[in-house]
mmCIF file of C-alpha atoms in Angstrom:
data_model
loop_
_atom_site.group_PDB
_atom_site.id
_atom_site.type_symbol
_atom_site.label_atom_id
_atom_site.label_comp_id
_atom_site.label_asym_id
_atom_site.label_seq_id
_atom_site.Cartn_x
_atom_site.Cartn_y
_atom_site.Cartn_z
ATOM 1 C CA MET A 1 -3.767 41.728 -128.864
ATOM 2 C CA THR A 2 -1.600 40.729 -125.722
ATOM 3 C CA ARG A 3 -3.621 38.387 -123.519
ATOM 4 C CA THR A 4 -2.537 35.560 -121.039
ATOM 5 C CA SER A 5 0.446 33.793 -120.914
ATOM 6 C CA VAL A 6 1.823 35.130 -124.169
ATOM 7 C CA ARG A 7 5.469 33.468 -125.159
ATOM 8 C CA PRO A 8 7.914 35.878 -126.837
ATOM 9 C CA GLY A 9 7.082 36.789 -130.223
ATOM 10 C CA MET A 10 3.731 35.891 -129.631
ATOM 11 C CA GLY A 11 0.789 38.187 -129.565
ATOM 12 C CA ARG A 12 -2.857 37.960 -128.060
ATOM 13 C CA ARG A 13 -4.955 37.493 -131.192
ATOM 14 C CA SER A 14 -7.570 40.133 -131.287
ATOM 15 C CA PHE A 15 -10.405 39.935 -133.786
ATOM 16 C CA LEU A 16 -11.689 43.050 -133.098
ATOM 17 C CA ARG A 17 -9.272 45.536 -131.656
ATOM 18 C CA ILE A 18 -10.777 48.022 -133.925
ATOM 19 C CA GLY A 19 -12.440 51.990 -133.198
ATOM 20 C CA GLY A 20 -12.439 53.348 -130.257
ATOM 21 C CA ARG A 21 -13.207 50.970 -127.463
ATOM 22 C CA GLY A 22 -10.207 51.020 -125.235
ATOM 23 C CA ALA A 23 -12.582 52.159 -122.265
ATOM 24 C CA ALA A 24 -14.982 49.610 -122.747
ATOM 25 C CA VAL A 25 -12.323 46.631 -123.058
ATOM 26 C CA VAL A 26 -10.659 47.655 -119.670
ATOM 27 C CA ALA A 27 -13.868 47.651 -117.795
ATOM 28 C CA ALA A 28 -14.439 44.141 -119.504
ATOM 29 C CA GLY A 29 -11.401 42.884 -118.248
ATOM 30 C CA SER A 30 -11.628 43.894 -114.841
ATOM 31 C CA ALA A 31 -14.915 43.504 -113.860
ATOM 32 C CA VAL A 32 -16.368 40.436 -115.953
ATOM 33 C CA THR A 33 -19.597 38.871 -115.067
ATOM 34 C CA TRP A 34 -21.007 35.670 -115.345
ATOM 35 C CA LEU A 35 -23.491 34.912 -118.577
ATOM 36 C CA SER A 36 -25.869 32.405 -117.992
ATOM 37 C CA GLY A 37 -26.534 30.106 -120.843
ATOM 38 C CA CYS A 38 -30.484 30.572 -120.709
ATOM 39 C CA GLY A 39 -31.577 29.792 -124.452
ATOM 40 C CA SER A 40 -34.569 29.537 -125.898
ATOM 41 C CA GLY A 41 -36.552 26.373 -124.123
ATOM 42 C CA GLU A 42 -34.710 26.145 -121.372
ATOM 43 C CA THR A 43 -36.136 25.422 -118.050
ATOM 44 C CA ALA A 44 -34.788 25.138 -114.374
ATOM 45 C CA ALA A 45 -34.738 21.472 -114.489
ATOM 46 C CA SER A 46 -31.797 21.189 -117.181
ATOM 47 C CA PRO A 47 -30.247 18.387 -115.882
ATOM 48 C CA SER A 48 -26.212 19.614 -116.433
ATOM 49 C CA ARG A 49 -24.302 22.672 -115.823
ATOM 50 C CA LEU A 50 -21.021 23.561 -117.458
ATOM 51 C CA SER A 51 -19.063 26.739 -117.437
ATOM 52 C CA VAL A 52 -16.544 28.090 -120.548
ATOM 53 C CA LYS A 53 -14.033 30.576 -120.039
ATOM 54 C CA LEU A 54 -13.054 32.868 -123.048
ATOM 55 C CA ALA A 55 -9.792 34.737 -123.052
ATOM 56 C CA TRP A 56 -11.528 37.912 -124.454
ATOM 57 C CA ILE A 57 -14.796 40.177 -124.476
ATOM 58 C CA PRO A 58 -17.789 39.193 -126.268
ATOM 59 C CA ASN A 59 -17.469 39.360 -129.861
ATOM 60 C CA VAL A 60 -17.599 37.555 -133.072
ATOM 61 C CA GLU A 61 -14.260 35.787 -132.044
ATOM 62 C CA TYR A 62 -16.999 33.234 -130.074
ATOM 63 C CA ALA A 63 -20.115 33.706 -132.220
ATOM 64 C CA GLY A 64 -20.542 30.348 -131.981
ATOM 65 C CA VAL A 65 -20.526 30.116 -128.113
ATOM 66 C CA PHE A 66 -23.223 33.077 -127.951
ATOM 67 C CA VAL A 67 -25.067 31.818 -131.138
ATOM 68 C CA GLY A 68 -25.348 27.994 -128.937
ATOM 69 C CA VAL A 69 -26.440 29.740 -125.770
ATOM 70 C CA ASN A 70 -28.793 32.326 -127.820
ATOM 71 C CA ASP A 71 -30.656 29.829 -130.050
ATOM 72 C CA GLY A 72 -30.916 27.340 -127.405
ATOM 73 C CA PHE A 73 -28.572 24.452 -129.247
ATOM 74 C CA TYR A 74 -26.817 23.821 -125.705
ATOM 75 C CA THR A 75 -30.191 23.694 -123.846
ATOM 76 C CA LYS A 76 -31.195 20.834 -126.751
ATOM 77 C CA GLN A 77 -28.089 19.087 -125.928
ATOM 78 C CA GLY A 78 -29.719 19.041 -121.821
ATOM 79 C CA LEU A 79 -27.451 21.174 -120.657
ATOM 80 C CA THR A 80 -26.762 24.944 -119.447
ATOM 81 C CA VAL A 81 -23.837 26.848 -119.865
ATOM 82 C CA ASP A 82 -22.356 29.942 -118.509
ATOM 83 C CA VAL A 83 -19.917 31.786 -120.341
ATOM 84 C CA LEU A 84 -17.077 33.600 -118.291
ATOM 85 C CA PRO A 85 -15.543 36.380 -120.314
ATOM 86 C CA GLY A 86 -12.235 37.763 -120.347
ATOM 87 C CA GLY A 87 -10.153 40.822 -121.143
ATOM 88 C CA PRO A 88 -6.547 42.379 -120.979
ATOM 89 C CA ASN A 89 -4.834 40.155 -118.069
ATOM 90 C CA SER A 90 -7.620 37.533 -117.861
ATOM 91 C CA ALA A 91 -5.879 34.191 -117.759
ATOM 92 C CA VAL A 92 -7.756 30.839 -119.474
ATOM 93 C CA VAL A 93 -5.484 28.207 -118.197
ATOM 94 C CA PRO A 94 -5.096 28.597 -114.717
ATOM 95 C CA MET A 95 -8.820 28.564 -114.501
ATOM 96 C CA VAL A 96 -9.000 25.136 -116.139
ATOM 97 C CA THR A 97 -6.108 24.191 -114.475
ATOM 98 C CA THR A 98 -7.342 24.525 -110.972
ATOM 99 C CA ASN A 99 -10.925 23.305 -112.215
ATOM 100 C CA ARG A 100 -12.689 26.476 -111.557
ATOM 101 C CA VAL A 101 -14.368 26.203 -114.964
ATOM 102 C CA ASN A 102 -14.861 23.230 -117.033
ATOM 103 C CA VAL A 103 -13.784 24.576 -120.415
ATOM 104 C CA GLY A 104 -11.679 27.207 -121.671
ATOM 105 C CA VAL A 105 -11.017 28.727 -125.122
ATOM 106 C CA GLU A 106 -7.217 29.551 -125.634
ATOM 107 C CA ALA A 107 -6.593 31.905 -128.586
ATOM 108 C CA ILE A 108 -3.227 30.521 -129.084
ATOM 109 C CA PRO A 109 -2.315 26.810 -128.227
ATOM 110 C CA GLU A 110 0.997 27.436 -126.698
ATOM 111 C CA ASN A 111 -0.594 28.870 -123.719
ATOM 112 C CA VAL A 112 -1.770 25.417 -123.328
ATOM 113 C CA ALA A 113 1.301 23.518 -124.647
ATOM 114 C CA THR A 114 3.331 25.917 -122.052
ATOM 115 C CA ALA A 115 1.537 24.986 -119.016
ATOM 116 C CA VAL A 116 1.487 21.215 -119.918
ATOM 117 C CA ALA A 117 5.288 21.210 -120.434
ATOM 118 C CA ARG A 118 5.517 22.674 -116.745
ATOM 119 C CA GLY A 119 3.362 20.018 -115.317
ATOM 120 C CA SER A 120 -0.591 20.807 -115.949
ATOM 121 C CA LYS A 121 -2.526 18.076 -117.160
ATOM 122 C CA LEU A 122 -4.554 19.458 -119.982
ATOM 123 C CA ARG A 123 -5.933 18.497 -123.455
ATOM 124 C CA ILE A 124 -6.886 20.152 -126.326
ATOM 125 C CA VAL A 125 -9.977 19.061 -127.536
ATOM 126 C CA GLY A 126 -11.059 21.180 -130.989
ATOM 127 C CA ALA A 127 -9.780 23.674 -133.034
ATOM 128 C CA GLY A 128 -12.134 26.845 -133.419
ATOM 129 C CA LEU A 129 -9.959 28.290 -136.144
ATOM 130 C CA GLN A 130 -8.636 25.564 -138.492
ATOM 131 C CA LYS A 131 -6.179 28.023 -139.815
ATOM 132 C CA SER A 132 -4.406 30.785 -138.708
ATOM 133 C CA PRO A 133 -5.555 34.275 -139.539
ATOM 134 C CA GLU A 134 -1.702 35.536 -138.581
ATOM 135 C CA CYS A 135 -0.793 37.583 -142.086
ATOM 136 C CA TRP A 136 0.985 40.094 -143.664
ATOM 137 C CA ILE A 137 -1.341 43.127 -145.042
ATOM 138 C CA SER A 138 -0.067 45.456 -147.720
ATOM 139 C CA LEU A 139 -2.278 48.044 -149.509
ATOM 140 C CA ALA A 140 -4.187 46.662 -152.567
ATOM 141 C CA ASP A 141 -2.939 49.371 -154.906
ATOM 142 C CA LYS A 142 0.782 47.774 -153.650
ATOM 143 C CA PRO A 143 0.299 44.497 -152.989
ATOM 144 C CA VAL A 144 2.806 42.035 -151.549
ATOM 145 C CA LYS A 145 1.570 38.625 -152.884
ATOM 146 C CA SER A 146 4.566 36.700 -151.967
ATOM 147 C CA PRO A 147 7.102 35.960 -148.993
ATOM 148 C CA LYS A 148 10.420 37.247 -151.441
ATOM 149 C CA GLU A 149 8.287 40.066 -152.210
ATOM 150 C CA ILE A 150 8.889 41.299 -148.480
ATOM 151 C CA GLU A 151 12.382 41.838 -149.502
ATOM 152 C CA GLY A 152 13.371 45.325 -149.746
ATOM 153 C CA LYS A 153 10.397 46.442 -147.973
ATOM 154 C CA LYS A 154 9.438 48.369 -144.926
ATOM 155 C CA LEU A 155 7.373 46.131 -142.112
ATOM 156 C CA GLY A 156 5.201 47.443 -139.376
ATOM 157 C CA ILE A 157 5.799 44.819 -136.785
ATOM 158 C CA THR A 158 4.636 44.697 -133.278
ATOM 159 C CA LEU A 159 7.056 43.382 -130.773
ATOM 160 C CA ALA A 160 4.599 40.636 -129.584
ATOM 161 C CA GLY A 161 4.671 39.499 -133.139
ATOM 162 C CA LYS A 162 8.648 39.948 -134.071
ATOM 163 C CA ASN A 163 10.131 36.872 -133.261
ATOM 164 C CA THR A 164 7.501 34.616 -135.252
ATOM 165 C CA ALA A 165 7.773 37.086 -137.926
ATOM 166 C CA LEU A 166 11.370 36.755 -138.512
ATOM 167 C CA VAL A 167 11.008 32.585 -138.344
ATOM 168 C CA PHE A 168 8.449 32.739 -141.181
ATOM 169 C CA MET A 169 10.724 34.876 -143.136
ATOM 170 C CA LYS A 170 13.430 32.654 -142.509
ATOM 171 C CA ARG A 171 11.662 29.542 -143.334
ATOM 172 C CA ASN A 172 10.568 31.280 -146.948
ATOM 173 C CA GLY A 173 13.996 31.817 -147.850
ATOM 174 C CA VAL A 174 13.530 35.797 -147.514
ATOM 175 C CA ASP A 175 16.795 37.727 -146.986
ATOM 176 C CA VAL A 176 15.998 39.527 -143.621
ATOM 177 C CA SER A 177 19.236 42.079 -143.932
ATOM 178 C CA LYS A 178 17.010 43.262 -147.141
ATOM 179 C CA VAL A 179 14.029 43.961 -144.825
ATOM 180 C CA THR A 180 13.527 47.108 -142.507
ATOM 181 C CA LEU A 181 11.387 46.853 -139.768
ATOM 182 C CA VAL A 182 9.553 49.441 -137.686
ATOM 183 C CA PRO A 183 8.085 48.894 -134.668
ATOM 184 C CA ILE A 184 4.462 49.634 -134.665
ATOM 185 C CA GLN A 185 1.680 49.086 -132.176
ATOM 186 C CA PHE A 186 -1.769 46.970 -133.607
ATOM 187 C CA ASP A 187 -3.125 50.462 -135.251
ATOM 188 C CA PRO A 188 -2.990 49.775 -138.970
ATOM 189 C CA ALA A 189 -2.377 53.616 -139.081
ATOM 190 C CA PRO A 190 0.913 53.461 -140.646
ATOM 191 C CA LEU A 191 -0.255 51.406 -143.213
ATOM 192 C CA ALA A 192 -2.780 53.704 -144.371
ATOM 193 C CA ALA A 193 -0.496 56.550 -144.221
ATOM 194 C CA ARG A 194 1.891 54.276 -146.480
ATOM 195 C CA GLU A 195 4.507 54.998 -143.296
ATOM 196 C CA VAL A 196 5.215 51.359 -144.177
ATOM 197 C CA ASP A 197 4.838 48.902 -147.158
ATOM 198 C CA ALA A 198 3.304 45.880 -144.688
ATOM 199 C CA ILE A 199 1.900 45.151 -141.667
ATOM 200 C CA TRP A 200 1.854 42.237 -139.346
ATOM 201 C CA GLY A 201 -1.701 41.316 -138.299
ATOM 202 C CA PHE A 202 -4.916 39.026 -138.597
ATOM 203 C CA ALA A 203 -7.006 38.404 -141.559
ATOM 204 C CA SER A 204 -9.829 39.372 -139.447
ATOM 205 C CA ASN A 205 -8.640 42.447 -137.656
ATOM 206 C CA GLN A 206 -6.687 45.311 -139.508
ATOM 207 C CA PRO A 207 -8.135 44.785 -142.765
ATOM 208 C CA VAL A 208 -11.638 44.899 -141.745
ATOM 209 C CA SER A 209 -10.685 47.876 -139.675
ATOM 210 C CA LEU A 210 -9.207 49.386 -142.789
ATOM 211 C CA ALA A 211 -11.896 48.710 -145.111
ATOM 212 C CA LEU A 212 -14.388 50.616 -142.810
ATOM 213 C CA ARG A 213 -12.168 53.235 -143.652
ATOM 214 C CA GLY A 214 -12.322 53.307 -147.141
ATOM 215 C CA VAL A 215 -9.072 51.567 -147.627
ATOM 216 C CA GLU A 216 -8.705 48.288 -149.308
ATOM 217 C CA THR A 217 -5.989 45.967 -148.434
ATOM 218 C CA HIS A 218 -4.227 42.832 -149.623
ATOM 219 C CA VAL A 219 -3.759 39.578 -146.691
ATOM 220 C CA MET A 220 -1.062 37.192 -147.340
ATOM 221 C CA PRO A 221 -1.832 34.653 -144.851
ATOM 222 C CA LEU A 222 1.115 32.861 -143.408
ATOM 223 C CA ALA A 223 -0.746 29.594 -143.343
ATOM 224 C CA ASP A 224 -0.477 29.448 -147.369
ATOM 225 C CA TYR A 225 3.244 29.860 -146.860
ATOM 226 C CA GLY A 226 4.177 26.881 -144.500
ATOM 227 C CA PHE A 227 3.504 28.447 -141.057
ATOM 228 C CA ASN A 228 -0.058 27.294 -139.809
ATOM 229 C CA ARG A 229 -1.089 26.232 -136.640
ATOM 230 C CA MET A 230 -4.619 25.838 -134.909
ATOM 231 C CA GLN A 231 -5.821 28.737 -133.125
ATOM 232 C CA SER A 232 -8.936 29.816 -130.505
ATOM 233 C CA VAL A 233 -8.394 25.891 -129.316
ATOM 234 C CA PHE A 234 -11.105 24.616 -126.847
ATOM 235 C CA PHE A 235 -9.323 22.352 -123.957
ATOM 236 C CA VAL A 236 -10.239 21.007 -120.849
ATOM 237 C CA SER A 237 -8.610 19.334 -117.790
ATOM 238 C CA GLN A 238 -7.380 15.673 -117.841
ATOM 239 C CA GLN A 239 -9.612 15.044 -114.580
ATOM 240 C CA THR A 240 -12.794 16.391 -116.891
ATOM 241 C CA LEU A 241 -11.851 13.414 -119.662
ATOM 242 C CA ASP A 242 -11.650 10.912 -116.661
ATOM 243 C CA ASP A 243 -14.694 11.820 -115.161
ATOM 244 C CA PRO A 244 -17.809 10.266 -116.696
ATOM 245 C CA ALA A 245 -20.068 12.589 -116.092
ATOM 246 C CA ALA A 246 -17.896 15.727 -116.254
ATOM 247 C CA ARG A 247 -16.829 14.134 -120.058
ATOM 248 C CA GLU A 248 -20.476 14.257 -121.090
ATOM 249 C CA ASN A 249 -21.207 17.376 -120.621
ATOM 250 C CA ALA A 250 -17.958 18.524 -122.184
ATOM 251 C CA ARG A 251 -19.220 16.540 -125.140
ATOM 252 C CA LYS A 252 -22.431 17.789 -125.114
ATOM 253 C CA PHE A 253 -20.814 21.609 -124.871
ATOM 254 C CA MET A 254 -18.654 20.750 -128.162
ATOM 255 C CA ALA A 255 -21.547 19.627 -130.073
ATOM 256 C CA GLY A 256 -23.907 22.722 -129.094
ATOM 257 C CA SER A 257 -20.969 24.523 -129.905
ATOM 258 C CA ARG A 258 -20.577 23.149 -133.300
ATOM 259 C CA GLN A 259 -24.455 23.951 -134.139
ATOM 260 C CA GLY A 260 -23.590 27.424 -132.763
ATOM 261 C CA TRP A 261 -21.403 27.754 -135.035
ATOM 262 C CA GLU A 262 -22.915 26.229 -137.760
ATOM 263 C CA ALA A 263 -25.550 28.892 -137.726
ATOM 264 C CA ALA A 264 -23.482 31.974 -137.056
ATOM 265 C CA LEU A 265 -22.054 30.861 -140.602
ATOM 266 C CA ARG A 266 -24.966 30.401 -142.073
ATOM 267 C CA ASP A 267 -26.082 33.563 -141.142
ATOM 268 C CA HIS A 268 -23.560 36.198 -140.164
ATOM 269 C CA LYS A 269 -25.695 38.757 -139.281
ATOM 270 C CA HIS A 270 -27.668 36.697 -136.874
ATOM 271 C CA GLY A 271 -24.377 36.128 -135.300
ATOM 272 C CA ALA A 272 -23.259 39.709 -135.287
ATOM 273 C CA ASP A 273 -26.690 40.203 -134.019
ATOM 274 C CA VAL A 274 -26.638 37.979 -131.034
ATOM 275 C CA ILE A 275 -23.331 39.528 -130.153
ATOM 276 C CA ILE A 276 -24.455 43.280 -130.163
ATOM 277 C CA LYS A 277 -27.930 43.149 -128.576
ATOM 278 C CA LYS A 278 -26.978 40.423 -125.716
ATOM 279 C CA TYR A 279 -23.461 40.862 -124.865
ATOM 280 C CA GLY A 280 -21.676 43.496 -126.559
ATOM 281 C CA ALA A 281 -23.496 46.299 -126.472
ATOM 282 C CA ASP A 282 -22.030 47.939 -123.754
ATOM 283 C CA LEU A 283 -18.503 47.763 -124.897
ATOM 284 C CA GLY A 284 -18.779 49.792 -127.926
ATOM 285 C CA LEU A 285 -18.629 47.344 -130.486
ATOM 286 C CA LYS A 286 -20.577 47.803 -133.567
ATOM 287 C CA LEU A 287 -23.073 45.777 -135.836
ATOM 288 C CA ASP A 288 -21.463 46.667 -139.451
ATOM 289 C CA GLU A 289 -17.654 45.850 -137.726
ATOM 290 C CA GLN A 290 -18.783 42.318 -136.312
ATOM 291 C CA ILE A 291 -20.609 41.470 -139.376
ATOM 292 C CA LYS A 292 -17.743 42.132 -141.309
ATOM 293 C CA SER A 293 -15.312 40.232 -138.800
ATOM 294 C CA LEU A 294 -17.629 37.615 -139.403
ATOM 295 C CA ASP A 295 -17.331 37.564 -142.920
ATOM 296 C CA ALA A 296 -13.410 37.426 -142.679
ATOM 297 C CA ILE A 297 -13.042 34.783 -139.714
ATOM 298 C CA ALA A 298 -15.417 32.178 -141.421
ATOM 299 C CA PRO A 299 -12.567 30.839 -143.821
ATOM 300 C CA TYR A 300 -10.421 30.230 -140.826
ATOM 301 C CA VAL A 301 -13.105 28.605 -138.696
ATOM 302 C CA THR A 302 -13.836 25.993 -141.677
ATOM 303 C CA GLY A 303 -10.228 25.898 -143.104
ATOM 304 C CA ASP A 304 -9.276 23.150 -145.458
ATOM 305 C CA ASP A 305 -10.427 20.186 -143.614
ATOM 306 C CA ALA A 306 -13.771 20.569 -141.730
ATOM 307 C CA ALA A 307 -15.772 20.686 -144.770
ATOM 308 C CA GLY A 308 -13.862 17.061 -145.511
ATOM 309 C CA GLY A 309 -16.573 15.244 -143.763
ATOM 310 C CA LYS A 310 -15.530 14.983 -139.937
ATOM 311 C CA GLY A 311 -16.902 18.738 -139.116
ATOM 312 C CA LEU A 312 -16.105 21.826 -137.650
ATOM 313 C CA PHE A 313 -13.643 21.786 -134.885
ATOM 314 C CA TRP A 314 -11.978 18.509 -135.730
ATOM 315 C CA MET A 315 -7.845 18.596 -135.534
ATOM 316 C CA SER A 316 -6.912 16.111 -138.440
ATOM 317 C CA ASP A 317 -3.774 14.326 -138.464
ATOM 318 C CA ALA A 318 -2.094 17.052 -140.804
ATOM 319 C CA LEU A 319 -3.490 19.857 -138.932
ATOM 320 C CA ILE A 320 -2.126 18.674 -135.528
ATOM 321 C CA GLN A 321 1.303 17.983 -137.535
ATOM 322 C CA GLU A 322 1.696 21.409 -138.738
ATOM 323 C CA THR A 323 0.657 22.859 -135.363
ATOM 324 C CA ILE A 324 3.502 21.010 -133.585
ATOM 325 C CA THR A 325 5.951 21.807 -136.633
ATOM 326 C CA SER A 326 5.506 25.582 -136.581
ATOM 327 C CA LEU A 327 5.647 26.200 -132.607
ATOM 328 C CA SER A 328 8.583 23.812 -132.725
ATOM 329 C CA SER A 329 9.952 26.529 -135.219
ATOM 330 C CA ILE A 330 9.202 29.075 -132.354
ATOM 331 C CA GLY A 331 10.826 26.989 -129.506
ATOM 332 C CA ILE A 332 7.163 25.451 -128.251
ATOM 333 C CA LYS A 333 7.845 21.759 -127.590
ATOM 334 C CA LEU A 334 4.763 19.303 -127.672
ATOM 335 C CA ASP A 335 3.786 16.597 -129.135
ATOM 336 C CA ALA A 336 0.453 14.755 -130.356
ATOM 337 C CA SER A 337 -0.495 13.614 -126.950
ATOM 338 C CA LEU A 338 -1.653 17.282 -126.474
ATOM 339 C CA PHE A 339 -4.460 16.731 -128.956
ATOM 340 C CA THR A 340 -7.678 14.629 -128.796
ATOM 341 C CA ASN A 341 -10.839 14.593 -130.684
ATOM 342 C CA GLU A 342 -12.705 12.122 -128.781
ATOM 343 C CA LEU A 343 -15.258 14.786 -127.726
ATOM 344 C CA LEU A 344 -16.177 15.558 -130.994
ATOM 345 C CA GLY A 345 -17.536 11.835 -132.313
#
């Protein structure tokens, strides 16, 4: 799932790299267009406008944003939102750093942290995923249920995920010498063919793909075993936070995005319909895939903290520390000053 500024050992987290969509994905990355946020009830007199850059093509990974546009939640905030989709080699961080867009949504926080370490003045202002969907995926009739059960197994691993996988195993007391690593791509076919015992992947990606082929799986999330970090992070420049008008627009955007995600989580079919009918139809996306992927991603959006009263996107002290600890273990330096909840009040 290679995307922008991917650090060694970290893959691009695409939830929907399934089916025969390669040509459409490439087209989306090379010739993206702006999607104007003209939701229901919007008029040309809308007082404020904001642009948001996504890191990947329109799909349910961004359901809340697209539902926010479609259902008029941004309009009710007095905001017109222009959405710039991404794709292969479609950078997000530079667009925000240079203020060419107002808000970015980056798959993994290390991309933002790395830019900050190099001098960019950016802040993460919300966690689209409270829980990391990274996981080990095994077959339901031969499940790998705990880290120690990895020993003696043949594991399919992508080049991008190898470093993180090794760190995870060592942190959980797995004797790596007793593990056989088999290089694979993101296609879960080797697992379906029983060429490996488990593969490294994402809970809302490969398991969905396999289920649609009639292959049932067992998922072991890394987050359940001491390796969690927020993902699909919203971020802005410090300049945006320092400018009262820009800051207020960003606050309105986060509020509308929350409402969009709440609506998508209430009705997964509606969230998928918006993607298919308005944004993803030409990309080869399929409604059943999108619904099942939204079913799978929902628990990672809400996580363990969102239902505690602060709402979606809120970055608790515990989540921030988990993110810092996990990223530090793979060589990414950052501290709590990177994160702020000030737009989520």
